Amino acid sequence: MSVTNLFDPSGIAVVGASDTPGKIGYEAMRNAIEFDGPVYPVNPSASGTVFGREFVPSVTEIDGDVDLALICVPAQVVPDVVAECSEADIGAAIIFAGGFSEAGPEGQELQDRLVAAAEEGGVSLLGPNTSGFLEPSRDLYATFASDIEGIPAGNLAIIAQSGGLAYAVAFQAENAGVGISAMVGLGNRATVGFREAIDYFDGDERTDAILLHVEGTDRGRELLEACRESETPVVAYNVGEQDVGDFAESHTGALTGEHELYEAGFAQYGVPTVRSSPELLDAGKALADCPEPDGPNVGIVTAQAGPGIAITDRLKAAGATLPSLTEETQAVVEEILPGITFSANPVDTGRPMPEFGEVVAAVARDDNVDIVLVYELYEGSVGYPTDVLEGVVDEVDKPIVFASGGPEAILDEELAELEELRIPTYRAPERAADAVGALVRYAKRNRNPDAVAAEEVNADD
Amino acid sequence: MSVTNLFDPSGIAVVGASDTPGKIGYEAMRNAIEFDGPVYPVNPSASGTVFGREFVPSVTEIDGDVDLALICVPAQVVPDVVAECSEADIGAAIIFAGGFSEAGPEGQELQDRLVAAAEEGGVSLLGPNTSGFLEPSRDLYATFASDIEGIPAGNLAIIAQSGGLAYAVAFQAENAGVGISAMVGLGNRATVGFREAIDYFDGDERTDAILLHVEGTDRGRELLEACRESETPVVAYNVGEQDVGDFAESHTGALTGEHELYEAGFAQYGVPTVRSSPELLDAGKALADCPEPDGPNVGIVTAQAGPGIAITDRLKAAGATLPSLTEETQAVVEEILPGITFSANPVDTGRPMPEFGEVVAAVARDDNVDIVLVYELYEGSVGYPTDVLEGVVDEVDKPIVFASGGPEAILDEELAELEELRIPTYRAPERAADAVGALVRYAKRNRNPDAVAAEEVNADD
């Protein structure tokens, strides 16, 4: 079963569409009509129109091109609706309802019936127990959530086991001015799981990094293999370090508790893991926007020692190496700033100054350095080194990551200019350090001979 | 030596004041004149006026009430200037210059001379090697930093070893709409250290929580005792888990590397510690705004399972207890929401709904619960339970902490209403969990008999 019908539909049916605000069938319809393609409300007991579209009594009676159904009906009816979708040649369906495998033996039985209907009918299922997905660049909002139209289009694909968590990340992205290519809540993963979603968005030209949220899955091996095979960088937020057993099980019917196993697997395959939703977004942004780092050697330039020390502390904990700068670089730095506070690595300039950008560029050009991390408190009389850094990322083909503090209005304007130079920016020193930590772990993926060996071992079992 | 002259001056002298923008003596002057008291520019080689104030050749020639000098002159001259301050009966001085104990043996010698002059003359010193302090509610900006006038007045005192880190936190506060009572960069702590600053702001009626940033100090015992004795809650960001030796030493002349010792000390005295500047702010806000928690028992209410699981995971790691709800509470919840997704603790309502606030209130009233943590993705058709929660915090006298996701414009408006109910709000599930983690650790302070025993042990050594 292809997931192209799901994530790249030509037309959409909303089954259980309603004209009553607040109902899922209404909210899903309201979102769906933003799509630039035909959208049909389906409801046997409704007549007239909703959002200007005429109700159709059944998916089999749609006169038009539809390959995705948003199923807004109660759980018990869903297997039959999916069978009808198959009849109507609709290749994909999203099941919003809960009450399936997450809801005990009866729910499991219902989900088994659902999967049987889907497999027999060749219908790819997202869910059940999901809030759906969205792709802002195509105005494709296959979800019942509200206030989502402001989530900007961009290059991050969020693939989350939990739709609620997916939205938490997506709104954080919106509020940070970061765009997404897609946001997917997998829910119970009846047929479409991590493997299928990762494969699809790895092949999606709009996507430059894949952000995973994992609570535990019984298809863990597939998940890890999909991550390894993805040419698009993947970063994973693997929840469940502590025992949250019952609650998690009641959620998506999956057991957490194999947290360490996953952490080890991700590490083995060079997939950086993070510990919170803000960190997932921060790491994804760096992975998506920066050139691929060649190694874990970080050159730090800071205009304030305290944040520089916090950054250094955190980077070392993340496994980064802080190499000595070459004599050439040290000579350049000392010529630019004689008597500089600390001209090894980190380079501490003491305060921002007009030459700050030249120091950053010198460190970026250092052969010992794979990744550059800069911290500078905003000072109005100096500003940011946007002019000096123009073209430097492409020239050195290395990640340059920039963190700063200052009033929001200034940062919004001035950091946006740095972002245009492919320099991701952050507003707390530790958040930038964590993002660079993910780059460091990603860089190690390509250098780790053990990973290759482990691959071979796994291939035998 | 009293620090009242420092933090509560009647008048200010800016020594080394300048009319050249960009110079520290200009920037400090520009900030100082915001103060509602006399401000005198002092410079023997300048004449005329700056910012409308006439230059005075020496502090000894000021005709007026001054008890704080902002010293903007090079390091070598500073000891003499401090001696002059003493002559002029100025009881406190801020030394911005670096080049003292952080700069090798010569610098140490200079600092020794400085301390001798200060102690002989009865002058309290903030710094050297500091960016100073500010108190927004009094328009008191004793610093050379720029763009600081937007930092709002509030109830958090930031006391940081590093001025740069202090500003990182203060601007994060501004951008999150959180106000501060003071922001202090201690720098080299020649005479005013953690002890003096904590004592002062513990007694400051504007301050409801003290946020510490510690890189390492040779007066660690004093620091810990000041924390223990503070009636105002203290939370500490203790940097230096990894070896950042040389760099840190070059900063404030203090060795990190005793990180574990401090962590143990803070834990023993019930001072929550955090691992980043955003977390410091988040925890401080909860400690300042909430009633003091009676214990570590957290009741969680969530409208989305995924974020609820992430919260639960993180809270357990922080040492929180998730008690069973009383049968009464369970009955109330089940009556409000029959067939609710998960009605133990966490309570998962599945989606936001009009009754969501009643569920939160029921959990808050549960005798087994000391702290309530709520997560709810914003849904326009439901909104936040502001009406229902009005008065509940005062009624139950427990912390209620609220996290949500949604578009910034909506959150800015609607979460502000919750904040007015003494419910601190956060925009990522994990950030709220970390803040509650700090409340949990603070609550344990009052319940830990070991802490009392340890106190006695320490009193003997």
PDB file of N, CA, C and O in Angstrom, chain A residues 327-382:
ATOM      1  N   GLU A 327      47.627  27.408  14.483  1.00  0.00           N
ATOM      2  CA  GLU A 327      48.444  28.598  14.782  1.00  0.00           C
ATOM      3  C   GLU A 327      48.056  29.755  13.886  1.00  0.00           C
ATOM      4  O   GLU A 327      48.027  30.918  14.309  1.00  0.00           O
ATOM      5  N   GLU A 328      47.765  29.422  12.638  1.00  0.00           N
ATOM      6  CA  GLU A 328      47.308  30.465  11.702  1.00  0.00           C
ATOM      7  C   GLU A 328      46.095  31.210  12.259  1.00  0.00           C
ATOM      8  O   GLU A 328      46.052  32.439  12.282  1.00  0.00           O
ATOM      9  N   THR A 329      45.083  30.420  12.684  1.00  0.00           N
ATOM     10  CA  THR A 329      43.858  31.058  13.189  1.00  0.00           C
ATOM     11  C   THR A 329      44.167  31.887  14.425  1.00  0.00           C
ATOM     12  O   THR A 329      43.680  33.019  14.568  1.00  0.00           O
ATOM     13  N   GLN A 330      44.985  31.321  15.296  1.00  0.00           N
ATOM     14  CA  GLN A 330      45.312  32.074  16.521  1.00  0.00           C
ATOM     15  C   GLN A 330      46.008  33.381  16.171  1.00  0.00           C
ATOM     16  O   GLN A 330      45.741  34.418  16.779  1.00  0.00           O
ATOM     17  N   ALA A 331      46.881  33.324  15.169  1.00  0.00           N
ATOM     18  CA  ALA A 331      47.574  34.545  14.758  1.00  0.00           C
ATOM     19  C   ALA A 331      46.572  35.567  14.204  1.00  0.00           C
ATOM     20  O   ALA A 331      46.619  36.764  14.537  1.00  0.00           O
ATOM     21  N   VAL A 332      45.632  35.077  13.390  1.00  0.00           N
ATOM     22  CA  VAL A 332      44.624  35.983  12.823  1.00  0.00           C
ATOM     23  C   VAL A 332      43.796  36.616  13.946  1.00  0.00           C
ATOM     24  O   VAL A 332      43.585  37.831  13.978  1.00  0.00           O
ATOM     25  N   VAL A 333      43.361  35.767  14.892  1.00  0.00           N
ATOM     26  CA  VAL A 333      42.518  36.276  15.981  1.00  0.00           C
ATOM     27  C   VAL A 333      43.299  37.305  16.802  1.00  0.00           C
ATOM     28  O   VAL A 333      42.779  38.369  17.159  1.00  0.00           O
ATOM     29  N   GLU A 334      44.557  36.997  17.071  1.00  0.00           N
ATOM     30  CA  GLU A 334      45.336  37.909  17.904  1.00  0.00           C
ATOM     31  C   GLU A 334      45.667  39.207  17.169  1.00  0.00           C
ATOM     32  O   GLU A 334      45.811  40.252  17.789  1.00  0.00           O
ATOM     33  N   GLU A 335      45.735  39.098  15.839  1.00  0.00           N
ATOM     34  CA  GLU A 335      45.951  40.342  15.083  1.00  0.00           C
ATOM     35  C   GLU A 335      44.685  41.198  15.098  1.00  0.00           C
ATOM     36  O   GLU A 335      44.747  42.416  15.240  1.00  0.00           O
ATOM     37  N   ILE A 336      43.553  40.530  14.949  1.00  0.00           N
ATOM     38  CA  ILE A 336      42.280  41.283  14.959  1.00  0.00           C
ATOM     39  C   ILE A 336      42.050  41.901  16.334  1.00  0.00           C
ATOM     40  O   ILE A 336      41.627  43.043  16.456  1.00  0.00           O
ATOM     41  N   LEU A 337      42.309  41.107  17.372  1.00  0.00           N
ATOM     42  CA  LEU A 337      41.996  41.547  18.730  1.00  0.00           C
ATOM     43  C   LEU A 337      43.192  41.322  19.641  1.00  0.00           C
ATOM     44  O   LEU A 337      43.238  40.356  20.387  1.00  0.00           O
ATOM     45  N   PRO A 338      44.163  42.230  19.604  1.00  0.00           N
ATOM     46  CA  PRO A 338      45.345  42.015  20.458  1.00  0.00           C
ATOM     47  C   PRO A 338      44.927  41.978  21.922  1.00  0.00           C
ATOM     48  O   PRO A 338      44.064  42.770  22.337  1.00  0.00           O
ATOM     49  N   GLY A 339      45.540  41.057  22.656  1.00  0.00           N
ATOM     50  CA  GLY A 339      45.242  40.984  24.082  1.00  0.00           C
ATOM     51  C   GLY A 339      43.838  40.501  24.381  1.00  0.00           C
ATOM     52  O   GLY A 339      43.268  40.799  25.427  1.00  0.00           O
ATOM     53  N   ILE A 340      43.299  39.725  23.440  1.00  0.00           N
ATOM     54  CA  ILE A 340      41.943  39.204  23.606  1.00  0.00           C
ATOM     55  C   ILE A 340      41.859  38.362  24.883  1.00  0.00           C
ATOM     56  O   ILE A 340      42.849  37.769  25.316  1.00  0.00           O
ATOM     57  N   THR A 341      40.687  38.332  25.494  1.00  0.00           N
ATOM     58  CA  THR A 341      40.515  37.687  26.789  1.00  0.00           C
ATOM     59  C   THR A 341      41.005  36.239  26.826  1.00  0.00           C
ATOM     60  O   THR A 341      41.685  35.817  27.744  1.00  0.00           O
ATOM     61  N   PHE A 342      40.635  35.476  25.821  1.00  0.00           N
ATOM     62  CA  PHE A 342      40.976  34.052  25.841  1.00  0.00           C
ATOM     63  C   PHE A 342      40.997  33.611  24.391  1.00  0.00           C
ATOM     64  O   PHE A 342      39.961  33.462  23.777  1.00  0.00           O
ATOM     65  N   SER A 343      42.189  33.430  23.811  1.00  0.00           N
ATOM     66  CA  SER A 343      42.220  33.223  22.368  1.00  0.00           C
ATOM     67  C   SER A 343      42.443  31.773  21.984  1.00  0.00           C
ATOM     68  O   SER A 343      42.774  31.479  20.853  1.00  0.00           O
ATOM     69  N   ALA A 344      42.308  30.862  22.914  1.00  0.00           N
ATOM     70  CA  ALA A 344      42.276  29.457  22.529  1.00  0.00           C
ATOM     71  C   ALA A 344      40.844  29.158  22.085  1.00  0.00           C
ATOM     72  O   ALA A 344      40.160  30.023  21.550  1.00  0.00           O
ATOM     73  N   ASN A 345      40.351  27.985  22.277  1.00  0.00           N
ATOM     74  CA  ASN A 345      38.986  27.617  21.939  1.00  0.00           C
ATOM     75  C   ASN A 345      38.299  27.206  23.228  1.00  0.00           C
ATOM     76  O   ASN A 345      38.748  26.254  23.860  1.00  0.00           O
ATOM     77  N   PRO A 346      37.267  27.882  23.682  1.00  0.00           N
ATOM     78  CA  PRO A 346      36.552  29.014  23.094  1.00  0.00           C
ATOM     79  C   PRO A 346      37.387  30.296  22.957  1.00  0.00           C
ATOM     80  O   PRO A 346      38.248  30.554  23.780  1.00  0.00           O
ATOM     81  N   VAL A 347      37.045  31.057  21.919  1.00  0.00           N
ATOM     82  CA  VAL A 347      37.562  32.413  21.787  1.00  0.00           C
ATOM     83  C   VAL A 347      36.579  33.338  22.487  1.00  0.00           C
ATOM     84  O   VAL A 347      35.406  33.373  22.132  1.00  0.00           O
ATOM     85  N   ASP A 348      37.065  34.056  23.484  1.00  0.00           N
ATOM     86  CA  ASP A 348      36.214  34.973  24.252  1.00  0.00           C
ATOM     87  C   ASP A 348      36.668  36.387  23.948  1.00  0.00           C
ATOM     88  O   ASP A 348      37.761  36.780  24.314  1.00  0.00           O
ATOM     89  N   THR A 349      35.827  37.139  23.279  1.00  0.00           N
ATOM     90  CA  THR A 349      36.234  38.492  22.868  1.00  0.00           C
ATOM     91  C   THR A 349      35.989  39.524  23.962  1.00  0.00           C
ATOM     92  O   THR A 349      36.320  40.686  23.786  1.00  0.00           O
ATOM     93  N   GLY A 350      35.374  39.095  25.070  1.00  0.00           N
ATOM     94  CA  GLY A 350      35.177  40.022  26.187  1.00  0.00           C
ATOM     95  C   GLY A 350      33.936  40.879  26.037  1.00  0.00           C
ATOM     96  O   GLY A 350      33.158  41.023  26.968  1.00  0.00           O
ATOM     97  N   ARG A 351      33.750  41.465  24.884  1.00  0.00           N
ATOM     98  CA  ARG A 351      32.538  42.211  24.567  1.00  0.00           C
ATOM     99  C   ARG A 351      32.329  42.090  23.063  1.00  0.00           C
ATOM    100  O   ARG A 351      33.256  41.755  22.343  1.00  0.00           O
ATOM    101  N   PRO A 352      31.115  42.363  22.569  1.00  0.00           N
ATOM    102  CA  PRO A 352      30.976  42.454  21.108  1.00  0.00           C
ATOM    103  C   PRO A 352      31.781  43.668  20.622  1.00  0.00           C
ATOM    104  O   PRO A 352      31.963  44.617  21.368  1.00  0.00           O
ATOM    105  N   MET A 353      32.286  43.619  19.424  1.00  0.00           N
ATOM    106  CA  MET A 353      33.030  44.742  18.849  1.00  0.00           C
ATOM    107  C   MET A 353      32.930  44.630  17.341  1.00  0.00           C
ATOM    108  O   MET A 353      32.516  43.599  16.803  1.00  0.00           O
ATOM    109  N   PRO A 354      33.308  45.684  16.638  1.00  0.00           N
ATOM    110  CA  PRO A 354      33.137  45.650  15.178  1.00  0.00           C
ATOM    111  C   PRO A 354      33.842  44.468  14.520  1.00  0.00           C
ATOM    112  O   PRO A 354      33.398  43.976  13.494  1.00  0.00           O
ATOM    113  N   GLU A 355      34.934  44.002  15.105  1.00  0.00           N
ATOM    114  CA  GLU A 355      35.703  42.922  14.481  1.00  0.00           C
ATOM    115  C   GLU A 355      35.156  41.533  14.819  1.00  0.00           C
ATOM    116  O   GLU A 355      35.747  40.525  14.419  1.00  0.00           O
ATOM    117  N   PHE A 356      34.059  41.470  15.559  1.00  0.00           N
ATOM    118  CA  PHE A 356      33.558  40.184  16.039  1.00  0.00           C
ATOM    119  C   PHE A 356      33.337  39.197  14.883  1.00  0.00           C
ATOM    120  O   PHE A 356      33.720  38.032  14.962  1.00  0.00           O
ATOM    121  N   GLY A 357      32.732  39.684  13.807  1.00  0.00           N
ATOM    122  CA  GLY A 357      32.444  38.819  12.663  1.00  0.00           C
ATOM    123  C   GLY A 357      33.696  38.251  12.035  1.00  0.00           C
ATOM    124  O   GLY A 357      33.714  37.097  11.577  1.00  0.00           O
ATOM    125  N   GLU A 358      34.767  39.050  12.017  1.00  0.00           N
ATOM    126  CA  GLU A 358      36.029  38.563  11.439  1.00  0.00           C
ATOM    127  C   GLU A 358      36.600  37.422  12.278  1.00  0.00           C
ATOM    128  O   GLU A 358      37.194  36.480  11.746  1.00  0.00           O
ATOM    129  N   VAL A 359      36.418  37.522  13.585  1.00  0.00           N
ATOM    130  CA  VAL A 359      36.876  36.440  14.461  1.00  0.00           C
ATOM    131  C   VAL A 359      36.078  35.164  14.157  1.00  0.00           C
ATOM    132  O   VAL A 359      36.644  34.073  14.024  1.00  0.00           O
ATOM    133  N   VAL A 360      34.770  35.318  14.027  1.00  0.00           N
ATOM    134  CA  VAL A 360      33.931  34.157  13.706  1.00  0.00           C
ATOM    135  C   VAL A 360      34.357  33.538  12.378  1.00  0.00           C
ATOM    136  O   VAL A 360      34.517  32.316  12.259  1.00  0.00           O
ATOM    137  N   ALA A 361      34.583  34.371  11.388  1.00  0.00           N
ATOM    138  CA  ALA A 361      34.979  33.868  10.062  1.00  0.00           C
ATOM    139  C   ALA A 361      36.321  33.149  10.137  1.00  0.00           C
ATOM    140  O   ALA A 361      36.514  32.104   9.501  1.00  0.00           O
ATOM    141  N   ALA A 362      37.245  33.691  10.918  1.00  0.00           N
ATOM    142  CA  ALA A 362      38.572  33.055  11.056  1.00  0.00           C
ATOM    143  C   ALA A 362      38.434  31.665  11.679  1.00  0.00           C
ATOM    144  O   ALA A 362      39.059  30.700  11.227  1.00  0.00           O
ATOM    145  N   VAL A 363      37.604  31.549  12.703  1.00  0.00           N
ATOM    146  CA  VAL A 363      37.403  30.246  13.346  1.00  0.00           C
ATOM    147  C   VAL A 363      36.701  29.285  12.380  1.00  0.00           C
ATOM    148  O   VAL A 363      37.036  28.100  12.311  1.00  0.00           O
ATOM    149  N   ALA A 364      35.753  29.813  11.597  1.00  0.00           N
ATOM    150  CA  ALA A 364      35.047  28.967  10.629  1.00  0.00           C
ATOM    151  C   ALA A 364      36.017  28.418   9.578  1.00  0.00           C
ATOM    152  O   ALA A 364      35.854  27.309   9.084  1.00  0.00           O
ATOM    153  N   ARG A 365      37.024  29.197   9.236  1.00  0.00           N
ATOM    154  CA  ARG A 365      37.986  28.770   8.196  1.00  0.00           C
ATOM    155  C   ARG A 365      39.062  27.837   8.750  1.00  0.00           C
ATOM    156  O   ARG A 365      39.874  27.319   7.989  1.00  0.00           O
ATOM    157  N   ASP A 366      39.062  27.628  10.061  1.00  0.00           N
ATOM    158  CA  ASP A 366      40.094  26.792  10.689  1.00  0.00           C
ATOM    159  C   ASP A 366      39.874  25.325  10.305  1.00  0.00           C
ATOM    160  O   ASP A 366      38.780  24.785  10.468  1.00  0.00           O
ATOM    161  N   ASP A 367      40.933  24.682   9.836  1.00  0.00           N
ATOM    162  CA  ASP A 367      40.812  23.284   9.403  1.00  0.00           C
ATOM    163  C   ASP A 367      40.507  22.317  10.545  1.00  0.00           C
ATOM    164  O   ASP A 367      40.010  21.214  10.307  1.00  0.00           O
ATOM    165  N   ASN A 368      40.825  22.725  11.756  1.00  0.00           N
ATOM    166  CA  ASN A 368      40.536  21.837  12.893  1.00  0.00           C
ATOM    167  C   ASN A 368      39.062  21.857  13.297  1.00  0.00           C
ATOM    168  O   ASN A 368      38.646  21.055  14.119  1.00  0.00           O
ATOM    169  N   VAL A 369      38.331  22.796  12.752  1.00  0.00           N
ATOM    170  CA  VAL A 369      36.952  23.044  13.208  1.00  0.00           C
ATOM    171  C   VAL A 369      35.942  22.517  12.191  1.00  0.00           C
ATOM    172  O   VAL A 369      36.046  22.815  11.002  1.00  0.00           O
ATOM    173  N   ASP A 370      34.972  21.722  12.689  1.00  0.00           N
ATOM    174  CA  ASP A 370      33.903  21.210  11.821  1.00  0.00           C
ATOM    175  C   ASP A 370      32.612  22.008  11.949  1.00  0.00           C
ATOM    176  O   ASP A 370      31.778  22.019  11.042  1.00  0.00           O
ATOM    177  N   ILE A 371      32.410  22.589  13.112  1.00  0.00           N
ATOM    178  CA  ILE A 371      31.149  23.282  13.422  1.00  0.00           C
ATOM    179  C   ILE A 371      31.512  24.529  14.229  1.00  0.00           C
ATOM    180  O   ILE A 371      32.369  24.457  15.111  1.00  0.00           O
ATOM    181  N   VAL A 372      30.858  25.657  13.947  1.00  0.00           N
ATOM    182  CA  VAL A 372      31.127  26.887  14.702  1.00  0.00           C
ATOM    183  C   VAL A 372      29.886  27.266  15.508  1.00  0.00           C
ATOM    184  O   VAL A 372      28.770  27.250  14.979  1.00  0.00           O
ATOM    185  N   LEU A 373      30.096  27.581  16.754  1.00  0.00           N
ATOM    186  CA  LEU A 373      28.997  28.028  17.615  1.00  0.00           C
ATOM    187  C   LEU A 373      29.366  29.400  18.183  1.00  0.00           C
ATOM    188  O   LEU A 373      30.425  29.571  18.782  1.00  0.00           O
ATOM    189  N   VAL A 374      28.483  30.359  17.963  1.00  0.00           N
ATOM    190  CA  VAL A 374      28.746  31.751  18.337  1.00  0.00           C
ATOM    191  C   VAL A 374      27.729  32.219  19.366  1.00  0.00           C
ATOM    192  O   VAL A 374      26.540  31.937  19.218  1.00  0.00           O
ATOM    193  N   TYR A 375      28.196  32.900  20.412  1.00  0.00           N
ATOM    194  CA  TYR A 375      27.267  33.567  21.321  1.00  0.00           C
ATOM    195  C   TYR A 375      27.646  35.033  21.454  1.00  0.00           C
ATOM    196  O   TYR A 375      28.815  35.366  21.642  1.00  0.00           O
ATOM    197  N   GLU A 376      26.654  35.854  21.392  1.00  0.00           N
ATOM    198  CA  GLU A 376      26.881  37.299  21.495  1.00  0.00           C
ATOM    199  C   GLU A 376      25.617  37.958  22.029  1.00  0.00           C
ATOM    200  O   GLU A 376      24.556  37.869  21.411  1.00  0.00           O
ATOM    201  N   LEU A 377      25.743  38.623  23.153  1.00  0.00           N
ATOM    202  CA  LEU A 377      24.636  39.449  23.633  1.00  0.00           C
ATOM    203  C   LEU A 377      24.498  40.624  22.671  1.00  0.00           C
ATOM    204  O   LEU A 377      25.503  41.187  22.241  1.00  0.00           O
ATOM    205  N   TYR A 378      23.262  40.973  22.324  1.00  0.00           N
ATOM    206  CA  TYR A 378      23.088  42.079  21.389  1.00  0.00           C
ATOM    207  C   TYR A 378      23.569  43.389  21.994  1.00  0.00           C
ATOM    208  O   TYR A 378      23.213  43.720  23.122  1.00  0.00           O
ATOM    209  N   GLU A 379      24.392  44.102  21.241  1.00  0.00           N
ATOM    210  CA  GLU A 379      24.742  45.475  21.647  1.00  0.00           C
ATOM    211  C   GLU A 379      24.455  46.402  20.489  1.00  0.00           C
ATOM    212  O   GLU A 379      25.010  46.256  19.398  1.00  0.00           O
ATOM    213  N   GLY A 380      23.585  47.343  20.753  1.00  0.00           N
ATOM    214  CA  GLY A 380      23.076  48.208  19.694  1.00  0.00           C
ATOM    215  C   GLY A 380      24.167  48.922  18.914  1.00  0.00           C
ATOM    216  O   GLY A 380      24.070  49.089  17.693  1.00  0.00           O
ATOM    217  N   SER A 381      25.236  49.327  19.613  1.00  0.00           N
ATOM    218  CA  SER A 381      26.261  50.121  18.927  1.00  0.00           C
ATOM    219  C   SER A 381      27.112  49.254  17.989  1.00  0.00           C
ATOM    220  O   SER A 381      27.849  49.787  17.163  1.00  0.00           O
ATOM    221  N   VAL A 382      26.998  47.950  18.101  1.00  0.00           N
ATOM    222  CA  VAL A 382      27.807  47.056  17.268  1.00  0.00           C
ATOM    223  C   VAL A 382      26.942  46.268  16.282  1.00  0.00           C
ATOM    224  O   VAL A 382      27.293  46.107  15.113  1.00  0.00           O
TER     225      VAL A 382
END
